[in-house]
Amino acid sequence: MNNILLRKIEQKIFHIIFLISTLLVISALLSIIALITSKALPVLNLEYLLTPEINTGFAQGCANAIVGSIYIGVFSVVFSLPFAVGTAVYLKKYAKRNRFTYLVELFIDILSGTPSVVIGMLGFMVMAWQYKWLFGGFTLLAGIIAVGTHIIPIMTRTIIESIKTVPKIIEEGSYALGASKWETIENITLPSSLQGILSSIIMGLGLAMGESAIVILTAGYSLYIPEIGIIPSSKTIYGFLVLPFQQSVGSLPYLIYKSYMNPLEVPENYAFAAAFVLMALVITLNIIAKITMYQYSKNSK
Amino acid sequence: MNSKYLIDNVAGIIIKILAGFSVFMVFFIIGYIFYLAAPSFVNNGINFIIGTKWGNGTYQAGVFIINSIILCILTFIISVPIGLGTAIYISEFANEKIAHVLRFCIELLIGIPSVVYGLFGMYILSKLFKYNIDMFISDFLGVIPFFALSSSDSGSHILLASVVLSIMIIPILIVLTDDALKSISKEYKEGGYAIGATKWEVIKKIIVPTATPAIVSAIILSMVKAIGEATAITMAMGTKGAIVKNIFEPGTVMTSQILSSMGYSFNEPEILSALFGIAFILMTISLLFTIIARKIQDRVIYE
């Protein structure tokens, strides 16, 4: 009897320890959200959200950063999606289980383990510096390519996972009816893994918008909302710039970083306001992702 | 009939090109880093890694490597117990509804960008440390010089950086560990209960040992993420270029040095080479640990 009591007490002790650690985590995360929100609220108004910094002064408006971040997020995903889908389809559908495919999977892992600063510094050296005459210096385009490369591995893995879940029976049925390989992929495999592709898109969006080190080193910063058009310029060898791609853009992470770097010029409320906007965007994306997943699992039942 | 197979062939070629891009990218990255980093290694030899001079023509990365290691160890100590404990609670002790809510909360917060945490650490946590926590810790552990508080304390030190980093990686650690624990087949657990073990004993002696490879892999992957973090650490710790002798000191880690120096030093080939040398070391570490984690994972699947 005594032994059982001791064992139960031991269990209770660890139960409490684990409960404490859980409460610690939850309260830390909740208080972060709460504190950021409370410090951001005093300056968070429509004017702050809709006016670019050029009109309001340093860090007192964030429209340029919001638009820039959206551009970076959307176009990075547009850039990386073909490569992610292509790599996933190749690995799961085309490649034989040989050493070459193992190498490709290894390389995806290497890419995913590359720290973002490293990708950023490479992007800077190659695109913003060496090929300045082609890109135009610190540009949105350089940022898109660099951030896009950074998010390819995660998207590839997610899409691979969802391709795996397509039942072989359906595909074999398609082949049995005489469809070619690509027809099967196009009409059966990809539509069935659409949910995974969708969630990889949303995940990539969130990651791209929150990426700081890469953007600092490749996309520069701008106080203006990016314009669209083509303007003549001596920065490139071919004499013109395609906007908004070949200009520097503002971004929320860089705005936050600059606000931190200049504490005397930027009251902390404005720094937290930018952080709040970024956080709200990312959490909203996560919620959308969860809702889409929930809807898909409901529909397939 | 012909056109269908023509499309098929073209599609196949396009897909192979797309897949080849990732391979090309990795080759390019590694090659470029190698090419630019080589001078540093050739000129300094092994001293590039263990030497600590940075300036006046000699650029060695020892300081940053050691600081990065110390930061990682501190982060490990803070994040692993809390992360594992929370994961065990969620997957074994909490009832269904609470577990569902907890998982939802934690997954929601995985994607929060690191700058946000850096800002939080810089403005809010540093004050907390400076006025409350630092003295508390120093009172208890100050016997050991590493934990002793000296005169000036700004609150932005390596302890703060490791706490911020821990907050960043704990959600991922929890989700991965939770997955690992969930994947233990029920028969194992029920076998344990059947012979009279308590819930904790089943966890201690059956679930955790079985899930250990997956848990270790989760920890390694989280730490790889931690090593690669640049912006938030730079915000939390600043860039003072000396080896950290004390948890209440600021210091520079590998990623911070790259981030802060890249902008104005890229013109000087020696510094540039040194920065790429640091990048090379970072990539090697990440690569090594990612491969180890994957190998452990592969073994789990085939068990």
Coordinates of C-alpha atoms in Angstrom, one line a residue:
Chain A
M1 CA 0.0 0.0 0.0
N2 CA 2.8 2.4 0.9
N3 CA 4.5 1.8 -2.4
I4 CA 1.4 2.7 -4.4
L5 CA 1.0 5.9 -2.4
L6 CA 4.6 6.9 -3.1
R7 CA 4.1 6.3 -6.8
K8 CA 1.0 8.3 -6.9
I9 CA 2.6 11.2 -5.0
E10 CA 5.5 11.1 -7.5
Q11 CA 2.9 11.3 -10.3
K12 CA 1.2 14.2 -8.7
I13 CA 4.4 16.1 -8.3
F14 CA 5.3 15.7 -12.0
H15 CA 1.8 16.5 -13.0
I16 CA 2.1 19.8 -11.2
I17 CA 5.6 20.5 -12.6
F18 CA 4.3 20.0 -16.1
L19 CA 1.2 22.0 -15.5
I20 CA 3.4 24.9 -14.2
S21 CA 5.6 24.8 -17.3
T22 CA 2.5 24.8 -19.5
L23 CA 1.1 27.8 -17.6
L24 CA 4.4 29.5 -18.0
V25 CA 4.4 29.0 -21.7
I26 CA 0.8 30.1 -22.2
S27 CA 1.0 33.1 -19.9
A28 CA 4.3 34.2 -21.6
L29 CA 2.8 34.0 -25.0
L30 CA -0.4 35.7 -24.0
S31 CA 1.3 38.4 -22.2
I32 CA 3.5 39.1 -25.2
I33 CA 0.4 39.6 -27.3
A34 CA -1.2 41.7 -24.6
L35 CA 1.8 43.9 -23.9
I36 CA 2.5 44.6 -27.6
T37 CA -1.2 45.4 -28.2
S38 CA -1.4 47.7 -25.2
K39 CA 1.7 49.6 -26.1
A40 CA 0.6 49.9 -29.7
L41 CA -3.0 51.1 -29.1
P42 CA -2.2 54.7 -28.2
V43 CA -0.9 55.4 -31.7
L44 CA -2.9 52.9 -33.6
N45 CA -5.4 54.7 -35.7
L46 CA -6.5 54.8 -39.3
E47 CA -4.2 57.6 -40.2
Y48 CA -1.2 55.6 -38.9
L49 CA -2.2 52.6 -41.0
L50 CA -2.9 54.5 -44.2
T51 CA -0.2 57.1 -44.5
P52 CA 3.2 56.4 -45.7
E53 CA 6.2 57.6 -43.8
I54 CA 7.2 60.1 -46.4
N55 CA 4.1 62.1 -45.4
T56 CA 4.3 61.6 -41.6
G57 CA 7.9 61.5 -40.8
F58 CA 10.0 58.6 -39.6
A59 CA 8.0 55.7 -38.3
Q60 CA 4.9 57.6 -37.7
G61 CA 3.0 56.0 -40.5
C62 CA 3.2 52.5 -41.8
A63 CA 1.4 52.3 -45.1
N64 CA 4.6 52.1 -47.1
A65 CA 5.8 49.2 -44.9
I66 CA 2.4 47.4 -45.1
V67 CA 2.2 47.6 -48.9
G68 CA 5.9 46.6 -49.2
S69 CA 5.5 43.6 -46.9
I70 CA 2.4 42.5 -48.8
Y71 CA 4.3 42.8 -52.1
I72 CA 7.2 40.8 -50.6
G73 CA 5.0 38.2 -49.2
V74 CA 2.8 37.7 -52.3
F75 CA 5.5 37.7 -54.9
S76 CA 7.9 35.6 -52.9
V77 CA 5.2 32.9 -52.8
V78 CA 4.5 33.4 -56.5
F79 CA 8.2 32.9 -57.1
S80 CA 8.6 29.8 -54.9
L81 CA 5.4 28.0 -55.6
P82 CA 6.3 26.6 -59.0
F83 CA 9.6 25.4 -57.7
A84 CA 8.1 23.9 -54.6
V85 CA 5.3 22.1 -56.6
G86 CA 7.8 21.0 -59.3
T87 CA 10.2 19.6 -56.8
A88 CA 7.5 17.8 -54.8
V89 CA 5.9 16.3 -57.9
Y90 CA 9.3 15.3 -59.2
L91 CA 10.3 13.6 -56.0
K92 CA 7.0 11.8 -55.5
K93 CA 6.0 11.0 -59.1
Y94 CA 8.9 10.9 -61.4
A95 CA 12.0 10.0 -59.6
K96 CA 12.9 6.4 -59.0
R97 CA 14.0 5.6 -55.5
N98 CA 17.7 6.0 -56.2
R99 CA 20.6 7.9 -54.9
F100 CA 19.9 10.9 -57.0
T101 CA 16.5 11.5 -55.4
Y102 CA 18.2 11.0 -52.0
L103 CA 20.6 13.8 -53.1
V104 CA 17.7 16.1 -54.0
E105 CA 16.0 15.5 -50.7
L106 CA 19.3 16.1 -49.0
F107 CA 19.7 19.4 -50.8
I108 CA 16.3 20.5 -49.8
D109 CA 17.3 19.8 -46.2
I110 CA 20.5 21.8 -46.7
L111 CA 18.5 24.7 -48.1
S112 CA 16.1 24.6 -45.2
G113 CA 18.9 24.6 -42.7
T114 CA 20.5 27.6 -44.2
P115 CA 20.2 30.5 -41.8
S116 CA 18.3 33.4 -43.3
V117 CA 21.3 35.8 -42.8
V118 CA 23.4 33.7 -45.0
I119 CA 20.8 33.8 -47.8
G120 CA 20.5 37.5 -47.2
M121 CA 24.2 38.2 -47.5
L122 CA 24.4 36.1 -50.6
G123 CA 21.4 38.0 -52.1
F124 CA 23.1 41.2 -51.2
M125 CA 26.4 40.3 -52.8
V126 CA 25.0 38.8 -56.0
M127 CA 21.9 40.8 -56.7
A128 CA 22.3 44.1 -55.0
W129 CA 26.0 44.5 -55.6
Q130 CA 27.6 42.5 -58.3
Y131 CA 24.6 42.6 -60.6
K132 CA 23.5 46.1 -59.7
W133 CA 23.4 47.0 -63.3
L134 CA 20.9 44.3 -64.0
F135 CA 18.7 44.5 -60.9
G136 CA 19.0 48.2 -59.9
G137 CA 20.6 47.9 -56.5
F138 CA 18.5 47.3 -53.4
T139 CA 15.3 46.1 -55.0
L140 CA 12.0 44.4 -54.4
L141 CA 13.0 41.9 -57.0
A142 CA 16.2 40.9 -55.2
G143 CA 14.2 40.6 -52.0
I144 CA 11.6 38.4 -53.7
I145 CA 14.2 36.0 -55.1
A146 CA 16.0 35.7 -51.8
V147 CA 13.0 35.3 -49.6
G148 CA 11.4 33.0 -52.2
T149 CA 14.5 30.8 -52.1
H150 CA 14.3 30.7 -48.3
I151 CA 10.8 29.5 -48.2
I152 CA 11.0 26.9 -51.0
P153 CA 12.0 24.0 -48.7
I154 CA 9.2 24.3 -46.2
M155 CA 6.6 24.6 -49.0
T156 CA 8.1 21.7 -50.8
R157 CA 7.9 19.5 -47.7
T158 CA 4.3 20.5 -47.0
I159 CA 3.3 19.7 -50.6
I160 CA 5.2 16.4 -50.5
E161 CA 3.2 15.4 -47.4
S162 CA -0.1 16.2 -49.1
I163 CA 0.8 14.5 -52.3
K164 CA 1.6 11.4 -50.2
T165 CA -2.0 11.4 -48.9
V166 CA -3.5 11.0 -52.4
P167 CA -4.7 7.4 -52.5
K168 CA -2.9 5.4 -55.1
I169 CA -6.1 3.7 -56.2
I170 CA -7.5 6.8 -57.7
E171 CA -4.3 7.4 -59.6
E172 CA -4.1 3.9 -60.9
G173 CA -7.7 4.2 -61.9
S174 CA -6.8 7.2 -64.0
Y175 CA -3.9 5.3 -65.7
A176 CA -6.2 2.4 -66.3
L177 CA -8.5 4.7 -68.2
G178 CA -5.6 5.6 -70.5
A179 CA -4.5 8.9 -69.1
S180 CA -0.9 9.9 -69.5
K181 CA 1.3 10.7 -66.6
W182 CA 0.9 14.4 -66.8
E183 CA -2.9 14.1 -67.3
T184 CA -3.1 12.0 -64.1
I185 CA -1.0 14.5 -62.2
E186 CA -2.9 17.5 -63.5
N187 CA -6.4 16.1 -63.0
I188 CA -6.1 13.7 -60.0
T189 CA -3.0 14.2 -57.9
L190 CA -2.8 18.0 -57.8
P191 CA -6.4 18.7 -57.2
S192 CA -6.5 16.1 -54.4
S193 CA -3.5 17.7 -52.7
L194 CA -4.9 21.2 -53.2
Q195 CA -5.4 21.6 -49.4
G196 CA -1.7 21.0 -48.7
I197 CA -0.7 23.4 -51.5
L198 CA -3.1 26.0 -50.2
S199 CA -1.7 25.7 -46.6
S200 CA 1.8 25.8 -47.9
I201 CA 0.9 29.1 -49.7
I202 CA -0.5 30.6 -46.6
M203 CA 2.5 29.4 -44.5
G204 CA 4.9 30.8 -47.1
L205 CA 3.1 34.1 -47.0
G206 CA 3.4 34.4 -43.3
L207 CA 7.0 33.4 -43.3
A208 CA 7.9 35.8 -46.1
M209 CA 6.2 38.8 -44.5
G210 CA 8.0 38.2 -41.2
E211 CA 11.4 37.7 -42.7
S212 CA 13.7 40.4 -41.5
A213 CA 17.4 39.6 -42.1
I214 CA 17.0 38.8 -45.8
V215 CA 14.9 41.9 -46.5
I216 CA 17.3 44.2 -44.7
L217 CA 20.1 43.0 -46.9
T218 CA 18.4 42.8 -50.3
A219 CA 15.3 44.9 -50.5
G220 CA 16.5 48.0 -48.8
Y221 CA 13.9 50.4 -47.4
S222 CA 11.7 53.1 -48.8
L223 CA 9.5 55.8 -47.3
Y224 CA 7.2 55.8 -50.3
I225 CA 4.4 53.5 -51.2
P226 CA 5.7 51.6 -54.2
E227 CA 4.5 52.9 -57.6
I228 CA 3.7 50.8 -60.6
G229 CA 5.1 51.7 -64.0
I230 CA 8.3 51.9 -66.0
I231 CA 10.6 54.8 -65.5
P232 CA 13.9 55.7 -67.2
S233 CA 16.9 55.4 -65.1
S234 CA 20.7 55.3 -65.3
K235 CA 20.9 52.7 -62.6
T236 CA 20.5 49.8 -65.0
I237 CA 22.4 48.9 -68.1
Y238 CA 19.3 48.8 -70.1
G239 CA 18.2 52.3 -69.1
F240 CA 14.9 51.8 -67.4
L241 CA 13.4 50.4 -64.2
V242 CA 10.3 48.3 -63.9
L243 CA 8.4 49.5 -60.9
P244 CA 7.6 48.3 -58.3
F245 CA 10.1 45.5 -58.7
Q246 CA 13.2 47.4 -59.3
Q247 CA 13.1 49.8 -56.4
S248 CA 13.6 49.4 -52.7
V249 CA 10.6 48.8 -50.7
G250 CA 9.6 49.4 -47.1
S251 CA 8.7 46.4 -45.0
L252 CA 7.3 45.9 -41.5
P253 CA 10.2 43.9 -40.1
Y254 CA 12.7 46.5 -41.3
L255 CA 10.5 49.3 -39.9
I256 CA 10.5 47.6 -36.5
Y257 CA 14.2 47.1 -36.7
K258 CA 14.9 50.7 -37.6
S259 CA 12.6 51.9 -34.9
Y260 CA 14.6 49.9 -32.4
M261 CA 17.9 51.2 -33.8
N262 CA 16.7 54.8 -33.3
P263 CA 15.1 54.9 -29.9
L264 CA 15.6 58.6 -29.6
E265 CA 13.7 59.5 -32.8
V266 CA 11.0 56.9 -32.5
P267 CA 8.8 56.8 -29.5
E268 CA 8.4 53.2 -28.5
N269 CA 4.7 53.2 -29.1
Y270 CA 5.3 53.5 -32.8
A271 CA 7.7 50.6 -32.8
F272 CA 5.1 48.5 -31.0
A273 CA 2.4 49.7 -33.4
A274 CA 4.4 48.3 -36.4
A275 CA 5.0 45.1 -34.4
F276 CA 1.3 44.9 -33.7
V277 CA 0.4 45.3 -37.4
L278 CA 2.9 42.6 -38.4
M279 CA 1.7 40.3 -35.6
A280 CA -1.9 40.8 -36.5
L281 CA -1.3 40.0 -40.1
V282 CA 0.6 36.8 -39.4
I283 CA -1.9 35.6 -36.8
T284 CA -4.7 36.3 -39.2
L285 CA -3.0 34.3 -41.9
N286 CA -2.6 31.4 -39.4
I287 CA -6.2 31.5 -38.5
I288 CA -7.2 31.6 -42.2
A289 CA -4.9 28.6 -42.7
K290 CA -6.6 26.7 -39.9
I291 CA -10.1 27.5 -41.2
T292 CA -9.2 26.3 -44.7
M293 CA -7.8 23.1 -43.2
Y294 CA -11.0 22.6 -41.2
Q295 CA -13.2 23.3 -44.2
Y296 CA -11.3 20.8 -46.3
S297 CA -11.5 18.1 -43.8
K298 CA -15.2 18.7 -43.4
N299 CA -15.8 18.6 -47.1
S300 CA -13.9 15.4 -47.6
K301 CA -16.1 13.5 -45.1
Chain B
M1 CA -3.1 10.9 -79.9
N2 CA 0.3 12.5 -80.4
S3 CA -0.3 15.8 -78.7
K4 CA -1.3 14.2 -75.5
Y5 CA 2.1 12.6 -75.2
L6 CA 3.9 15.7 -76.4
I7 CA 2.3 17.6 -73.5
D8 CA 3.3 14.8 -71.2
N9 CA 6.9 15.0 -72.3
V10 CA 7.0 18.8 -72.1
A11 CA 5.4 18.7 -68.6
G12 CA 8.0 16.2 -67.5
I13 CA 10.8 18.3 -68.6
I14 CA 9.4 21.4 -67.0
I15 CA 9.0 19.6 -63.7
K16 CA 12.5 18.3 -63.8
I17 CA 13.9 21.8 -64.5
L18 CA 11.9 23.2 -61.5
A19 CA 13.2 20.5 -59.3
G20 CA 16.7 21.1 -60.5
F21 CA 16.5 24.7 -59.4
S22 CA 16.6 23.8 -55.8
V23 CA 19.6 21.6 -56.4
F24 CA 21.3 24.4 -58.4
M25 CA 20.5 26.9 -55.7
V26 CA 22.2 24.8 -53.0
F27 CA 25.3 24.3 -55.2
F28 CA 25.4 28.0 -55.9
I29 CA 25.1 29.0 -52.3
I30 CA 27.7 26.6 -51.0
G31 CA 30.1 27.4 -53.9
Y32 CA 29.8 31.1 -53.5
I33 CA 30.3 31.0 -49.8
F34 CA 33.3 28.7 -50.2
Y35 CA 34.8 30.9 -52.8
L36 CA 34.5 34.1 -50.8
A37 CA 35.4 32.5 -47.5
A38 CA 38.5 30.7 -48.7
P39 CA 40.9 33.6 -48.3
S40 CA 40.1 33.9 -44.6
F41 CA 40.7 30.2 -43.9
V42 CA 43.9 30.2 -46.0
N43 CA 45.3 33.3 -44.3
N44 CA 44.4 32.5 -40.8
G45 CA 44.4 28.7 -40.8
I46 CA 42.9 27.2 -37.7
N47 CA 43.2 30.5 -36.0
F48 CA 40.2 31.7 -37.9
I49 CA 38.1 29.5 -35.7
I50 CA 39.9 29.8 -32.4
G51 CA 41.5 33.2 -32.7
T52 CA 39.8 36.3 -31.2
K53 CA 41.3 39.2 -33.0
W54 CA 38.9 41.3 -35.1
G55 CA 40.4 44.4 -36.6
N56 CA 43.4 46.0 -38.3
G57 CA 43.8 43.4 -41.0
T58 CA 43.3 40.3 -39.0
Y59 CA 39.7 39.0 -38.7
Q60 CA 39.1 35.9 -36.7
A61 CA 35.8 34.5 -35.7
G62 CA 36.6 32.9 -32.4
V63 CA 34.7 35.4 -30.3
F64 CA 31.5 35.0 -32.2
I65 CA 31.7 31.2 -32.3
I66 CA 32.2 31.0 -28.5
N67 CA 29.4 33.5 -27.9
S68 CA 27.1 31.5 -30.2
I69 CA 27.9 28.3 -28.3
I70 CA 27.2 29.9 -24.9
L71 CA 23.9 31.4 -26.2
C72 CA 22.9 28.0 -27.5
I73 CA 23.7 26.2 -24.3
L74 CA 21.7 28.8 -22.3
T75 CA 18.8 28.6 -24.7
F76 CA 18.9 24.8 -24.5
I77 CA 18.8 24.8 -20.7
I78 CA 15.8 27.1 -20.7
S79 CA 13.8 25.9 -23.6
V80 CA 14.1 22.1 -23.4
P81 CA 12.7 21.4 -19.9
I82 CA 9.9 23.9 -20.4
G83 CA 9.1 22.7 -23.9
L84 CA 9.2 19.0 -23.1
G85 CA 7.2 19.5 -19.9
T86 CA 4.5 21.4 -21.7
A87 CA 4.3 18.9 -24.5
I88 CA 4.0 16.0 -22.0
Y89 CA 1.3 17.9 -20.2
I90 CA -0.7 18.6 -23.4
S91 CA -0.4 15.1 -24.8
E92 CA -0.8 13.0 -21.6
F93 CA -2.3 14.9 -18.7
A94 CA -4.7 17.4 -20.1
N95 CA -8.1 16.4 -21.0
E96 CA -9.3 16.5 -24.6
K97 CA -10.8 19.9 -24.7
I98 CA -8.1 21.7 -22.8
A99 CA -5.5 20.0 -25.0
H100 CA -7.3 21.2 -28.1
V101 CA -7.3 24.8 -26.9
L102 CA -3.7 24.7 -25.8
R103 CA -2.6 23.2 -29.1
F104 CA -4.5 25.9 -31.0
C105 CA -2.9 28.7 -29.0
I106 CA 0.6 27.4 -29.4
E107 CA 0.2 26.7 -33.1
L108 CA -1.1 30.2 -33.7
L109 CA 2.0 31.6 -32.2
I110 CA 4.5 29.6 -34.2
G111 CA 4.6 32.0 -37.1
I112 CA 5.2 35.2 -35.1
P113 CA 8.2 36.9 -36.8
S114 CA 11.4 37.1 -34.8
V115 CA 11.6 40.9 -34.9
V116 CA 8.4 41.1 -32.8
Y117 CA 10.0 39.0 -30.1
G118 CA 13.2 41.0 -30.4
L119 CA 11.3 44.2 -29.8
F120 CA 9.5 42.7 -26.9
G121 CA 12.7 41.5 -25.4
M122 CA 14.4 44.8 -26.0
Y123 CA 11.8 47.2 -24.6
I124 CA 9.9 45.1 -22.1
L125 CA 11.9 42.2 -20.9
S126 CA 15.2 44.1 -20.5
K127 CA 13.6 46.4 -18.0
L128 CA 12.2 43.4 -16.2
F129 CA 15.6 41.9 -16.0
K130 CA 17.4 45.0 -15.1
Y131 CA 15.1 46.0 -12.2
N132 CA 14.0 42.7 -10.9
I133 CA 15.4 39.4 -12.1
D134 CA 19.1 40.0 -12.5
M135 CA 19.6 40.9 -8.8
F136 CA 17.5 37.9 -7.8
I137 CA 19.6 35.5 -9.8
S138 CA 22.9 37.1 -8.7
D139 CA 21.8 36.7 -5.1
F140 CA 21.3 33.0 -5.5
L141 CA 24.0 31.9 -7.9
G142 CA 26.5 34.8 -7.6
V143 CA 29.0 32.6 -5.9
I144 CA 29.9 31.4 -9.4
P145 CA 31.5 34.3 -11.3
F146 CA 29.6 33.4 -14.4
F147 CA 26.4 34.3 -12.6
A148 CA 27.6 37.2 -10.6
L149 CA 26.2 40.7 -11.3
S150 CA 28.8 43.4 -11.7
S151 CA 28.3 47.1 -11.3
S152 CA 26.5 48.2 -14.5
D153 CA 23.6 46.2 -15.9
S154 CA 21.6 47.4 -18.8
G155 CA 19.2 44.5 -18.9
S156 CA 20.3 43.6 -22.5
H157 CA 22.6 40.7 -22.0
I158 CA 23.1 37.2 -23.1
L159 CA 20.6 35.9 -20.6
L160 CA 17.9 38.1 -22.1
A161 CA 18.9 36.9 -25.6
S162 CA 18.6 33.3 -24.6
V163 CA 15.2 33.9 -23.0
V164 CA 13.9 35.6 -26.1
L165 CA 15.3 32.8 -28.3
S166 CA 13.7 30.3 -26.0
I167 CA 10.3 32.0 -26.3
M168 CA 10.8 31.8 -30.1
I169 CA 11.6 28.1 -30.3
I170 CA 9.5 26.7 -27.5
P171 CA 6.3 26.6 -29.6
I172 CA 8.0 24.6 -32.4
L173 CA 9.6 22.3 -29.9
I174 CA 6.2 21.7 -28.2
V175 CA 4.5 20.9 -31.5
L176 CA 7.2 18.6 -32.7
T177 CA 7.4 16.8 -29.3
D178 CA 3.7 16.6 -29.1
D179 CA 3.6 14.9 -32.5
A180 CA 6.3 12.5 -31.4
L181 CA 4.4 11.6 -28.2
K182 CA 1.1 11.2 -30.1
S183 CA 2.7 8.7 -32.5
I184 CA 3.4 6.1 -29.9
S185 CA 1.0 3.3 -30.5
K186 CA -1.7 2.8 -28.0
E187 CA -0.7 -0.8 -27.4
Y188 CA 2.5 0.2 -25.7
K189 CA 0.7 2.5 -23.3
E190 CA -2.1 0.0 -22.6
G191 CA 0.4 -2.7 -21.9
G192 CA 1.9 -0.5 -19.3
Y193 CA -1.4 0.3 -17.7
A194 CA -2.3 -3.4 -17.8
I195 CA 0.6 -4.4 -15.6
G196 CA -0.4 -1.8 -13.1
A197 CA 1.8 1.2 -13.8
T198 CA 0.6 4.7 -13.0
K199 CA 0.2 7.2 -15.7
W200 CA 3.5 8.9 -14.8
E201 CA 5.3 5.6 -14.8
V202 CA 4.0 4.8 -18.2
I203 CA 5.2 8.2 -19.4
K204 CA 8.6 7.8 -17.7
K205 CA 9.4 4.3 -18.6
I206 CA 7.5 3.6 -21.9
I207 CA 6.4 6.6 -23.8
V208 CA 9.4 8.9 -23.4
P209 CA 12.0 6.2 -24.0
T210 CA 10.2 5.1 -27.1
A211 CA 9.7 8.6 -28.4
T212 CA 13.3 9.7 -27.5
P213 CA 14.6 9.6 -31.1
A214 CA 11.8 11.8 -32.3
I215 CA 12.2 14.1 -29.3
V216 CA 15.9 14.4 -29.8
S217 CA 15.3 15.2 -33.5
A218 CA 12.8 17.8 -32.5
I219 CA 15.3 19.4 -30.1
I220 CA 18.0 19.4 -32.7
L221 CA 15.8 21.0 -35.3
S222 CA 14.7 23.7 -32.9
M223 CA 18.3 24.5 -31.9
V224 CA 19.2 24.8 -35.6
K225 CA 16.6 27.4 -35.9
A226 CA 18.0 29.1 -32.8
I227 CA 21.5 29.2 -34.2
G228 CA 20.3 30.9 -37.4
E229 CA 18.4 33.7 -35.7
A230 CA 20.0 37.0 -36.4
T231 CA 17.7 40.0 -36.1
A232 CA 16.1 39.4 -32.7
I233 CA 19.5 38.5 -31.1
T234 CA 21.1 41.6 -32.5
M235 CA 18.2 43.6 -30.9
A236 CA 18.5 41.8 -27.6
M237 CA 22.2 41.6 -27.2
G238 CA 23.8 44.3 -29.3
T239 CA 27.2 44.0 -30.8
K240 CA 29.9 44.2 -28.3
G241 CA 32.8 42.3 -29.6
A242 CA 34.2 40.3 -26.7
I243 CA 33.7 36.9 -25.3
V244 CA 30.9 36.7 -22.9
K245 CA 32.2 36.0 -19.4
N246 CA 29.0 36.4 -17.5
I247 CA 25.4 35.9 -18.3
F248 CA 24.8 39.6 -17.6
E249 CA 27.0 40.8 -20.4
P250 CA 26.1 41.7 -24.0
G251 CA 28.0 40.1 -26.8
T252 CA 28.1 39.4 -30.5
V253 CA 27.2 36.1 -32.0
M254 CA 27.9 34.9 -35.5
T255 CA 24.7 35.9 -37.0
S256 CA 24.7 39.4 -35.4
Q257 CA 28.2 40.1 -36.7
I258 CA 27.2 39.3 -40.2
L259 CA 24.0 41.3 -40.0
S260 CA 25.6 44.4 -38.6
S261 CA 28.9 44.4 -40.5
M262 CA 27.6 43.4 -43.9
G263 CA 26.2 46.8 -44.8
Y264 CA 29.4 48.8 -44.5
S265 CA 32.2 46.3 -44.7
F266 CA 31.4 44.5 -48.0
N267 CA 33.9 46.8 -49.8
E268 CA 36.9 45.5 -47.9
P269 CA 37.8 42.1 -49.2
E270 CA 39.4 40.9 -45.9
I271 CA 36.4 41.7 -43.8
L272 CA 34.1 40.4 -46.4
S273 CA 36.0 37.2 -46.6
A274 CA 35.8 36.9 -42.8
L275 CA 32.1 37.4 -42.8
F276 CA 31.6 34.7 -45.4
G277 CA 33.9 32.5 -43.3
I278 CA 31.5 33.0 -40.5
A279 CA 28.6 32.2 -42.9
F280 CA 30.5 29.0 -43.9
I281 CA 30.8 27.9 -40.3
L282 CA 27.1 28.6 -39.7
M283 CA 26.1 26.6 -42.7
T284 CA 28.3 23.7 -41.7
I285 CA 26.8 23.6 -38.2
S286 CA 23.3 23.9 -39.5
L287 CA 23.9 21.3 -42.2
L288 CA 25.5 18.8 -39.8
F289 CA 22.7 19.0 -37.3
T290 CA 19.9 19.0 -39.8
I291 CA 21.4 15.8 -41.3
I292 CA 21.8 14.2 -37.9
A293 CA 18.2 15.1 -37.0
R294 CA 16.9 13.6 -40.3
K295 CA 18.9 10.4 -39.8
I296 CA 17.4 10.0 -36.4
Q297 CA 13.9 10.6 -37.8
D298 CA 14.4 8.1 -40.6
R299 CA 15.3 5.4 -38.1
V300 CA 12.1 6.1 -36.2
I301 CA 10.0 5.6 -39.2
Y302 CA 11.5 2.3 -40.1
E303 CA 11.2 0.9 -36.6

